[in-house]
mmCIF file of C-alpha atoms in Angstrom:
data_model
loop_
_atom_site.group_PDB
_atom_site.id
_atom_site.type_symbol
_atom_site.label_atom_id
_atom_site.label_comp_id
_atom_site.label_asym_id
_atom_site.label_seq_id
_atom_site.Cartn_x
_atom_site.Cartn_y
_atom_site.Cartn_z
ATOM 1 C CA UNK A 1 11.662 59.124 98.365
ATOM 2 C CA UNK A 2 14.857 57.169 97.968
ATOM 3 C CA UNK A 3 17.785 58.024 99.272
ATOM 4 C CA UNK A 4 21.089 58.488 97.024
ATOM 5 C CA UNK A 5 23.752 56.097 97.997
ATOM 6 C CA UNK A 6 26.958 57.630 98.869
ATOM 7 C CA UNK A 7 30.234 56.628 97.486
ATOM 8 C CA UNK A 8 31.074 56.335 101.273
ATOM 9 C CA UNK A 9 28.133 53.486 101.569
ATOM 10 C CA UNK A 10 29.305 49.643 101.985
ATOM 11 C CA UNK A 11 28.503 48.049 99.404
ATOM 12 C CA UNK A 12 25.336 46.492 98.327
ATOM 13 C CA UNK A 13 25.428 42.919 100.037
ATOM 14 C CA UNK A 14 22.179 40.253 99.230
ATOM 15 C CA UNK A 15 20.600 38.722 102.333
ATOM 16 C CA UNK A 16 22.186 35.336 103.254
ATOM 17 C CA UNK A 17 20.475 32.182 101.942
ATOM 18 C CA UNK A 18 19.700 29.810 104.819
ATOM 19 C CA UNK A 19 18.877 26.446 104.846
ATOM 20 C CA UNK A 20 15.276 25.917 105.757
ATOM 21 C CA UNK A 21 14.275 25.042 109.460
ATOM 22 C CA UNK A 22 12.085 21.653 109.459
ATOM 23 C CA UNK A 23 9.674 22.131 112.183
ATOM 24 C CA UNK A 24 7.414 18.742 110.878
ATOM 25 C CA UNK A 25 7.937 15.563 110.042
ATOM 26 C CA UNK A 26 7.524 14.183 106.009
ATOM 27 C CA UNK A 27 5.266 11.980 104.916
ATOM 28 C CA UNK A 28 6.667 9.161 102.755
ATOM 29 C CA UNK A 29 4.895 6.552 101.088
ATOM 30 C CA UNK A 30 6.851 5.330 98.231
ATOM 31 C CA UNK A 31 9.915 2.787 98.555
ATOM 32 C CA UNK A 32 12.155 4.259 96.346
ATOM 33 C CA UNK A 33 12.583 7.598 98.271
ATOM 34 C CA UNK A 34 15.964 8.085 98.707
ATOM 35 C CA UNK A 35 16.192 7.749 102.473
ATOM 36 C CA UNK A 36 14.404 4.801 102.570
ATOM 37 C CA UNK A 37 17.082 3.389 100.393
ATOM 38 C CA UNK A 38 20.145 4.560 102.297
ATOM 39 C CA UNK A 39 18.518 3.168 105.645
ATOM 40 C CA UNK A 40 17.785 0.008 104.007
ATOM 41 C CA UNK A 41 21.241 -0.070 102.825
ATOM 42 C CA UNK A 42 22.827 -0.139 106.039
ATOM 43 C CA UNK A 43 21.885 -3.665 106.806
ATOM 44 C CA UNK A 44 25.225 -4.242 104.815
ATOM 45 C CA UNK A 45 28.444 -3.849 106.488
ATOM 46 C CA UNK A 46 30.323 -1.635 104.093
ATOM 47 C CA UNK A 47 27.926 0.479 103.914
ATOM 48 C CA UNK A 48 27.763 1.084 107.847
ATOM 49 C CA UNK A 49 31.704 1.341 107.241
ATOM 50 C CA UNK A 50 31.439 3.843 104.513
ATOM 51 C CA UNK A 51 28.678 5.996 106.189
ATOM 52 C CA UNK A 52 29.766 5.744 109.925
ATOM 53 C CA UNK A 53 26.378 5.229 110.471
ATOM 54 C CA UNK A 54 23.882 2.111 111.663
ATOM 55 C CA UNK A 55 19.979 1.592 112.733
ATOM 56 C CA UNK A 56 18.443 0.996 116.133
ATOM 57 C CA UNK A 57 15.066 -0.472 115.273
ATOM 58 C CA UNK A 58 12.427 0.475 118.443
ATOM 59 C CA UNK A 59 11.549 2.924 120.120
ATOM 60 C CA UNK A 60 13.248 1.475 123.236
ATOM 61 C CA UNK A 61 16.333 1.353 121.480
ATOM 62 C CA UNK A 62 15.873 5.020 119.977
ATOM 63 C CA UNK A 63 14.920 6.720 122.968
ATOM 64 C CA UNK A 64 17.757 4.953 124.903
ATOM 65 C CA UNK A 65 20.322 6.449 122.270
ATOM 66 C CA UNK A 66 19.069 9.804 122.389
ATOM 67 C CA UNK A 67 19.278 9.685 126.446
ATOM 68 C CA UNK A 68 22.554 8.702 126.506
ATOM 69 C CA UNK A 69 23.796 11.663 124.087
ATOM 70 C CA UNK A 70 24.211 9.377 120.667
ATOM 71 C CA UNK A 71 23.993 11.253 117.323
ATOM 72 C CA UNK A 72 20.386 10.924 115.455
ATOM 73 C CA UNK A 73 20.306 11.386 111.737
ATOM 74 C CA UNK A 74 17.289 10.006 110.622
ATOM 75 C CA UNK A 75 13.980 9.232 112.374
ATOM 76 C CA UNK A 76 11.754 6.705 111.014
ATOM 77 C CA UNK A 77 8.330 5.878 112.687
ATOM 78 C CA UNK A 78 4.687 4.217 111.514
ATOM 79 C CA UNK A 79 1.361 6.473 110.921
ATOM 80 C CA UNK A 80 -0.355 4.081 113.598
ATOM 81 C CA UNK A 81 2.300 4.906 116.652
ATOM 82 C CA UNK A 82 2.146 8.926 115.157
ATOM 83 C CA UNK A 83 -0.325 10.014 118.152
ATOM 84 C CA UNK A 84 1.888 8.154 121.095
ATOM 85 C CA UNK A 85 3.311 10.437 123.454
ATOM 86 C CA UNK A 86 6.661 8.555 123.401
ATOM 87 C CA UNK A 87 6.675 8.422 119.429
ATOM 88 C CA UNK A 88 5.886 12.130 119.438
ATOM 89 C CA UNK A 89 8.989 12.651 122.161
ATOM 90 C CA UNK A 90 11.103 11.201 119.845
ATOM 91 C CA UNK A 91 10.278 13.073 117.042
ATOM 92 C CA UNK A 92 10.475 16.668 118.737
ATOM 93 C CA UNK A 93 13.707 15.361 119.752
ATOM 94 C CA UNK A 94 14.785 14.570 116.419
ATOM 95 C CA UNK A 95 13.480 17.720 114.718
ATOM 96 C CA UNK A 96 15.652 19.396 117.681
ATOM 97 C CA UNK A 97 18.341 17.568 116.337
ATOM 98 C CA UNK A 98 18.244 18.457 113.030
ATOM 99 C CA UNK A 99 17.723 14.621 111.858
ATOM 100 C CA UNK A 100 15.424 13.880 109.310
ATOM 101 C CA UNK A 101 12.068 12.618 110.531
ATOM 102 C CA UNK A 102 9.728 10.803 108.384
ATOM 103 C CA UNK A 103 6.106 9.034 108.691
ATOM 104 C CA UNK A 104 5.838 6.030 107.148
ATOM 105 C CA UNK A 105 3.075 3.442 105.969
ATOM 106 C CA UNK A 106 3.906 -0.235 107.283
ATOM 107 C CA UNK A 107 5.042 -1.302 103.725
ATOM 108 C CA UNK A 108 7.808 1.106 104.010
ATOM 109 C CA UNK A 109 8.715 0.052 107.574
ATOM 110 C CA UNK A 110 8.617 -3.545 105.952
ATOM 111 C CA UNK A 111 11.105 -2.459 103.195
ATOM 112 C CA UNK A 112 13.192 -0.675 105.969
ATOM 113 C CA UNK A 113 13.725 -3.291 107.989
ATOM 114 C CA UNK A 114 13.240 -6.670 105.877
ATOM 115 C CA UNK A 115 10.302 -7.948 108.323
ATOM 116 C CA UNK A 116 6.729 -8.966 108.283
ATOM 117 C CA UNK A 117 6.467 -7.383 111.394
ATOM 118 C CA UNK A 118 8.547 -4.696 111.161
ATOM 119 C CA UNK A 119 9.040 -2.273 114.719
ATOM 120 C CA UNK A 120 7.235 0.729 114.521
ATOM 121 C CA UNK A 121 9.988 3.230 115.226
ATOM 122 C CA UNK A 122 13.541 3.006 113.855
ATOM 123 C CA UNK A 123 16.554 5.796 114.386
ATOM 124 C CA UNK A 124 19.359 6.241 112.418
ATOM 125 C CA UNK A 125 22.700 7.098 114.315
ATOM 126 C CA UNK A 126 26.124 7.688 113.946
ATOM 127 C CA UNK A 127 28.663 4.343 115.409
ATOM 128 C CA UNK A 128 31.077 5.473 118.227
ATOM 129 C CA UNK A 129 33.583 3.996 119.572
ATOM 130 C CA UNK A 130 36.090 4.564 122.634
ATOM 131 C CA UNK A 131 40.021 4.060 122.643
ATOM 132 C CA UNK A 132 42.260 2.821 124.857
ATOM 133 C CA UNK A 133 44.185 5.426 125.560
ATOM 134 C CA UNK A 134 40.690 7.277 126.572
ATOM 135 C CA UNK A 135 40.334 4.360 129.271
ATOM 136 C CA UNK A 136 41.330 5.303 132.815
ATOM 137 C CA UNK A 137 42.226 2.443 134.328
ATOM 138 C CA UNK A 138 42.508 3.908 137.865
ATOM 139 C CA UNK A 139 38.847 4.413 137.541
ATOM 140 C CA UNK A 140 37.775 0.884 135.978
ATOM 141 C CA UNK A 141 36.179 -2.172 136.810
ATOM 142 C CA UNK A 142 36.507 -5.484 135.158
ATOM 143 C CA UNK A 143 37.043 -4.764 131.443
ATOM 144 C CA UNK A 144 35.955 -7.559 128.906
ATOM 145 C CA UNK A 145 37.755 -8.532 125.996
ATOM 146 C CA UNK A 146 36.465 -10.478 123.484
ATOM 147 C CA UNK A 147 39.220 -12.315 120.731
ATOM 148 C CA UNK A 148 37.917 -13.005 117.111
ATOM 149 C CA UNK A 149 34.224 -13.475 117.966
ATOM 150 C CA UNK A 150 31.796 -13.963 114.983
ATOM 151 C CA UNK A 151 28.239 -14.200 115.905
ATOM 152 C CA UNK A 152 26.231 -10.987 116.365
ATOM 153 C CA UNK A 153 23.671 -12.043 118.822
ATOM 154 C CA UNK A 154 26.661 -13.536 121.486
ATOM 155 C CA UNK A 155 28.307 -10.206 120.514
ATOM 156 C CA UNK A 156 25.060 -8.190 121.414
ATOM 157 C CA UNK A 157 24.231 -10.161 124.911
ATOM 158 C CA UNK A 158 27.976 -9.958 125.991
ATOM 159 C CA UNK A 159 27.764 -6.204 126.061
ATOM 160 C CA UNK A 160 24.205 -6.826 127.425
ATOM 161 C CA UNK A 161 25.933 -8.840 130.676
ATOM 162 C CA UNK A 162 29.229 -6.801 130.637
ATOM 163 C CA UNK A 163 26.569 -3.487 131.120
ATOM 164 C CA UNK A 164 24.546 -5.651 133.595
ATOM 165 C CA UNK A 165 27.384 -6.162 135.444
ATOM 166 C CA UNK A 166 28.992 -3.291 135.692
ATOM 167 C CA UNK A 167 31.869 -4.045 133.723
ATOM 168 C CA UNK A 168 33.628 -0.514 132.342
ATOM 169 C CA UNK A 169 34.118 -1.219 128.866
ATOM 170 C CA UNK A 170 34.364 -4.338 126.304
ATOM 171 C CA UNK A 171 37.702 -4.790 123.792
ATOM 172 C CA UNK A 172 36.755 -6.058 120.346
ATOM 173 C CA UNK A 173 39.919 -7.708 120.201
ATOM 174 C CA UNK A 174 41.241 -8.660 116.055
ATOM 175 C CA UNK A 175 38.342 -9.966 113.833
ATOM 176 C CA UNK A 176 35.098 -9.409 115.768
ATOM 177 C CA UNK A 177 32.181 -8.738 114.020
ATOM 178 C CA UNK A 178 30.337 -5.704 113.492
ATOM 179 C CA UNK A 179 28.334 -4.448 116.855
ATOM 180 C CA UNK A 180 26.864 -2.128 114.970
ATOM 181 C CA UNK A 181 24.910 -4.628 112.477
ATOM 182 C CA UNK A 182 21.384 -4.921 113.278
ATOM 183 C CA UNK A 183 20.936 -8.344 115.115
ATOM 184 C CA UNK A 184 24.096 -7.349 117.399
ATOM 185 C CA UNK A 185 22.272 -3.751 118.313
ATOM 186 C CA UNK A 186 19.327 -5.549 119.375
ATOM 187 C CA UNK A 187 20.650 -7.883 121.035
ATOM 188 C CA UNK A 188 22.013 -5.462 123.704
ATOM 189 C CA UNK A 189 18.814 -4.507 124.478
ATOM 190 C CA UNK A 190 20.227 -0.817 124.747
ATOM 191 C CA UNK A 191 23.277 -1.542 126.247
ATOM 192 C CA UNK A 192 25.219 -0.402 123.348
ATOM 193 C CA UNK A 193 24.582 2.675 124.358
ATOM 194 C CA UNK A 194 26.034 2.292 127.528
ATOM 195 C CA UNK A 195 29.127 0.632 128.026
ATOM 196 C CA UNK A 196 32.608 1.808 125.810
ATOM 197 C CA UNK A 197 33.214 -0.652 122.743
ATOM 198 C CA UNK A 198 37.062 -0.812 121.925
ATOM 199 C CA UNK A 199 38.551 -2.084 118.791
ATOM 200 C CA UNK A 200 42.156 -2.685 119.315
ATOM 201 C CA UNK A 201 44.686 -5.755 118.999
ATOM 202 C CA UNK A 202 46.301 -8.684 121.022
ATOM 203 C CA UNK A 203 49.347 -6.711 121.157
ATOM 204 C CA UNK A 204 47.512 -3.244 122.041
ATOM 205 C CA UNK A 205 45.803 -5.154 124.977
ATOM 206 C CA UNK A 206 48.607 -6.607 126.540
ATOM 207 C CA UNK A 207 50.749 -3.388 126.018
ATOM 208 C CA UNK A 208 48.296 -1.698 127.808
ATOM 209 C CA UNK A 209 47.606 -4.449 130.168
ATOM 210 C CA UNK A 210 51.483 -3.950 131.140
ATOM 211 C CA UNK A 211 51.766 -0.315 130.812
ATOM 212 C CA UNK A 212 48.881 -0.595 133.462
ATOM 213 C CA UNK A 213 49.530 -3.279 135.599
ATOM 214 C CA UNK A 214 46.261 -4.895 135.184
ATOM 215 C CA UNK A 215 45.870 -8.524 135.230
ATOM 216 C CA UNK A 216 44.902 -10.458 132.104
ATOM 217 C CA UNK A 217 42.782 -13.524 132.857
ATOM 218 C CA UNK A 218 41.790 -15.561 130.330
ATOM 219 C CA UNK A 219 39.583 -18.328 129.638
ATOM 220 C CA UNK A 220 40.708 -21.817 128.589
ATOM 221 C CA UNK A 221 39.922 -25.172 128.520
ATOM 222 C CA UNK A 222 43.451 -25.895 129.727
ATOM 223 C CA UNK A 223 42.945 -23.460 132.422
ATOM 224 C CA UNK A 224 44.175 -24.825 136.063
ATOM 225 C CA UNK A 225 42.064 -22.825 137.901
ATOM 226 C CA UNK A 226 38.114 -23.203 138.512
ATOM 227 C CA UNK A 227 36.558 -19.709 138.008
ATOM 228 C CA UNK A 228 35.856 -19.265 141.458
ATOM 229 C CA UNK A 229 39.184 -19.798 142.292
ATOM 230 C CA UNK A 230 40.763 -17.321 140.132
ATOM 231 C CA UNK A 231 42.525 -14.452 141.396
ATOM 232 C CA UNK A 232 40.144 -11.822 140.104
ATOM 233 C CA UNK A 233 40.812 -8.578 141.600
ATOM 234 C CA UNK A 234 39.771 -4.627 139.905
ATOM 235 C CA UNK A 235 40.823 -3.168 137.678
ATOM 236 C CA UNK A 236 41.566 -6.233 135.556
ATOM 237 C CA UNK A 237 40.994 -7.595 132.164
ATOM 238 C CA UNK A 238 38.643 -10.702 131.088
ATOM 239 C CA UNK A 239 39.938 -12.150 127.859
ATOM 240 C CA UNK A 240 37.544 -15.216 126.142
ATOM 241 C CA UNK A 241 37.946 -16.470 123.156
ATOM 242 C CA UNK A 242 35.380 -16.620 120.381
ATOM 243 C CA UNK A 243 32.604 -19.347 119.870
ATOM 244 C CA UNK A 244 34.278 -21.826 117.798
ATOM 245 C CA UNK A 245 38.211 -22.366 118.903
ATOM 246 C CA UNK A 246 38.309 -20.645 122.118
ATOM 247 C CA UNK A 247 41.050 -18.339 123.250
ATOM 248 C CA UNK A 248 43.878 -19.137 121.107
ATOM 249 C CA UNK A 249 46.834 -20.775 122.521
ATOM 250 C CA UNK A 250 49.310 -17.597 121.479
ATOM 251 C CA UNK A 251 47.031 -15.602 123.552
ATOM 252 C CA UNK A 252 46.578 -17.841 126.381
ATOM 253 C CA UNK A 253 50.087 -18.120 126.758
ATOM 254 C CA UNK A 254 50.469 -14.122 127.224
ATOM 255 C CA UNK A 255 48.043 -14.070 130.237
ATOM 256 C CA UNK A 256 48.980 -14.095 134.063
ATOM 257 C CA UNK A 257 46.276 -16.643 134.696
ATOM 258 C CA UNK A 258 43.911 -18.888 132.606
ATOM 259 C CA UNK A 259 40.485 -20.792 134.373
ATOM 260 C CA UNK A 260 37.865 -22.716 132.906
ATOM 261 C CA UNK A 261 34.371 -23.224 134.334
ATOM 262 C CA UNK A 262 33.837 -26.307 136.175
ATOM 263 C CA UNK A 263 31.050 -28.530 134.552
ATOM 264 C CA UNK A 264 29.537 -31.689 135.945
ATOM 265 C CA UNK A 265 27.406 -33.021 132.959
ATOM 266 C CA UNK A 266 27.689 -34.500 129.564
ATOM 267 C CA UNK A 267 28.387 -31.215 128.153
ATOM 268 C CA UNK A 268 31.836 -30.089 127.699
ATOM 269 C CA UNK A 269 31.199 -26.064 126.548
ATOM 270 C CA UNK A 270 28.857 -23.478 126.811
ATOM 271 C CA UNK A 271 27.843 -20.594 124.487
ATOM 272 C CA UNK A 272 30.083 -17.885 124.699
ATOM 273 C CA UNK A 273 27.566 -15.043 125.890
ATOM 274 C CA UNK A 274 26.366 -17.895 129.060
ATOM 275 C CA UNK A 275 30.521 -18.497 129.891
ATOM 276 C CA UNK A 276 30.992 -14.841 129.881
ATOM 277 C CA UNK A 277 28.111 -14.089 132.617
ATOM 278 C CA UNK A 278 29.556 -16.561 134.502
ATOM 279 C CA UNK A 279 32.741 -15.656 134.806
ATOM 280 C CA UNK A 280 32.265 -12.127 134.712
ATOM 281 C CA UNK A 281 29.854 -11.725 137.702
ATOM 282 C CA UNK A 282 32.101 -14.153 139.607
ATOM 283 C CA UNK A 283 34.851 -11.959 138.916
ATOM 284 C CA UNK A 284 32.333 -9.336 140.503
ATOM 285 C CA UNK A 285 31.359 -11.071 143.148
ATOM 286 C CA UNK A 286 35.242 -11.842 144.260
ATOM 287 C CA UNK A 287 35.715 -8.433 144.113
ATOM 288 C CA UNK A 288 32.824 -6.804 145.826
ATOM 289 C CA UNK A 289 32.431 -9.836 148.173
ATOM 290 C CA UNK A 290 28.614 -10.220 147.729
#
């Protein structure tokens, strides 16, 4: 029998509609699925800039990102590497995450990642960046700032050695290119995921450097001082200048100190990423006294 409803009764509501729960990964074999194309699309820089998002190709990479906390949206990983115990961590943890997760064939992973041979596992993840305001500097070591530069891999192993060395955060300082682009990421080796990036300006930096009291030293072939000479003391700020010009001579000008590193060959310069481990674990060492 069914009972009459009373005028008294709520009213009638339907059962809420819920988004399915994906417990399983999707098998994709065409190129033209949709995801396939918006992951390929982010090897383009305004497409990382309209998405917020950019691709960590490796399971190194990927697992590193999800252990530090980063944002997955989209899993991506080869039938062959399906059964690995690491491959399958990462997808539980994606599914977790409510990413998507799909299994590819190695012609997709090719398409993915423009490669012959492609990696096997590639994540999906939103940027992030720090700000300066967010940067204690009563807490800090030596920060590195980087002005204008324009070549991902340098970009890529100077947050590498800043990481390495214990450095608290690096300052993309004006024009420096993306570190979220694909050769940059890998470059790092994982590091991105580690150490604060910064976007700011010459005139942020110094404000802050002032508001702060933290030295500014930068690097310049006019610099006086030999590197191991400098006063480097922590917290402080290591300004070079990008791969081409150097620090400009505006910029150079603002600093409390400049130094240059002492070479005895035929060469006169050295890439940026090699100057920068240089300097920067000498800047350690000066301050730790190893």
């Amino acid at each position: 029998m069914t009972r009459r409803r009373s005028p008294t009764d709520a009213p009638y509501r339907p059962p809420e509609r819920r988004a399915p729960v994906v417990t399983a990964p999707t098998v994709v074999t065409s190129l033209t699925n949709p995801l396939v194309k918006d992951i390929r699309a982010l090897a383009l820089k305004k497409e990382r800039e309209r998405t917020g998002l950019f691709v960590a190709e490796g399971l190194k990479l990927v697992m590193d990102a999800l252990e530090a906390g980063w944002r997955l949206t989209a899993l991506v990983y080869g039938t062959k590497v399906a059964a690995h115990p690491a491959t399958r961590q990462a997808v539980a943890a994606g599914l977790s995450a409510g990413a998507r997760v799909i299994e590819v064939t190695d012609e997709v992973l090719e398409k993915i990642s423009r490669r012959d041979n492609p990696q096997t596992v590639i994540g999906v993840f939103e940027q992030r960046y720090a700000t300066l305001a967010a940067l204690d500097p009563r807490s800090q070591t030596t920060i590195v700032a980087l002005e204008g530069v324009k070549d991902p891999g340098n970009l890529g192993t100077v947050i590498r050695t800043a990481d390495a060395a214990g450095a608290s955060a690096v300052l993309l300082v004006g024009d420096t290119t993306d570190p979220f682009g694909v050769e940059a990421v890998r470059a790092t080796m994982g590091s991105i995921f580690a150490v604060p990036m910064i976007r700011t300006g010459l005139d942020e930096l110094f404000a802050y450097a002032k508001t702060h009291r933290l030295p500014v030293i930068g690097t310049h072939l006019k610099g006086a001082v030999d590197h191991r000479a400098a006063p480097w003391r922590e917290p402080g700020i290591l300004l070079m200048g990008n791969e081409k010009a150097g620090l400009p001579d505006d910029a150079a000008r603002r600093c409390d100190a400049l130094v240059k590193i002492a070479m005895n060959g035929q060469a006169d310069s050295l890439n940026l990423s090699i100057a920068t481990a240089i300097v920067l674990f000498e800047a350690r060492r000066a301050h730790l006294k190893l």
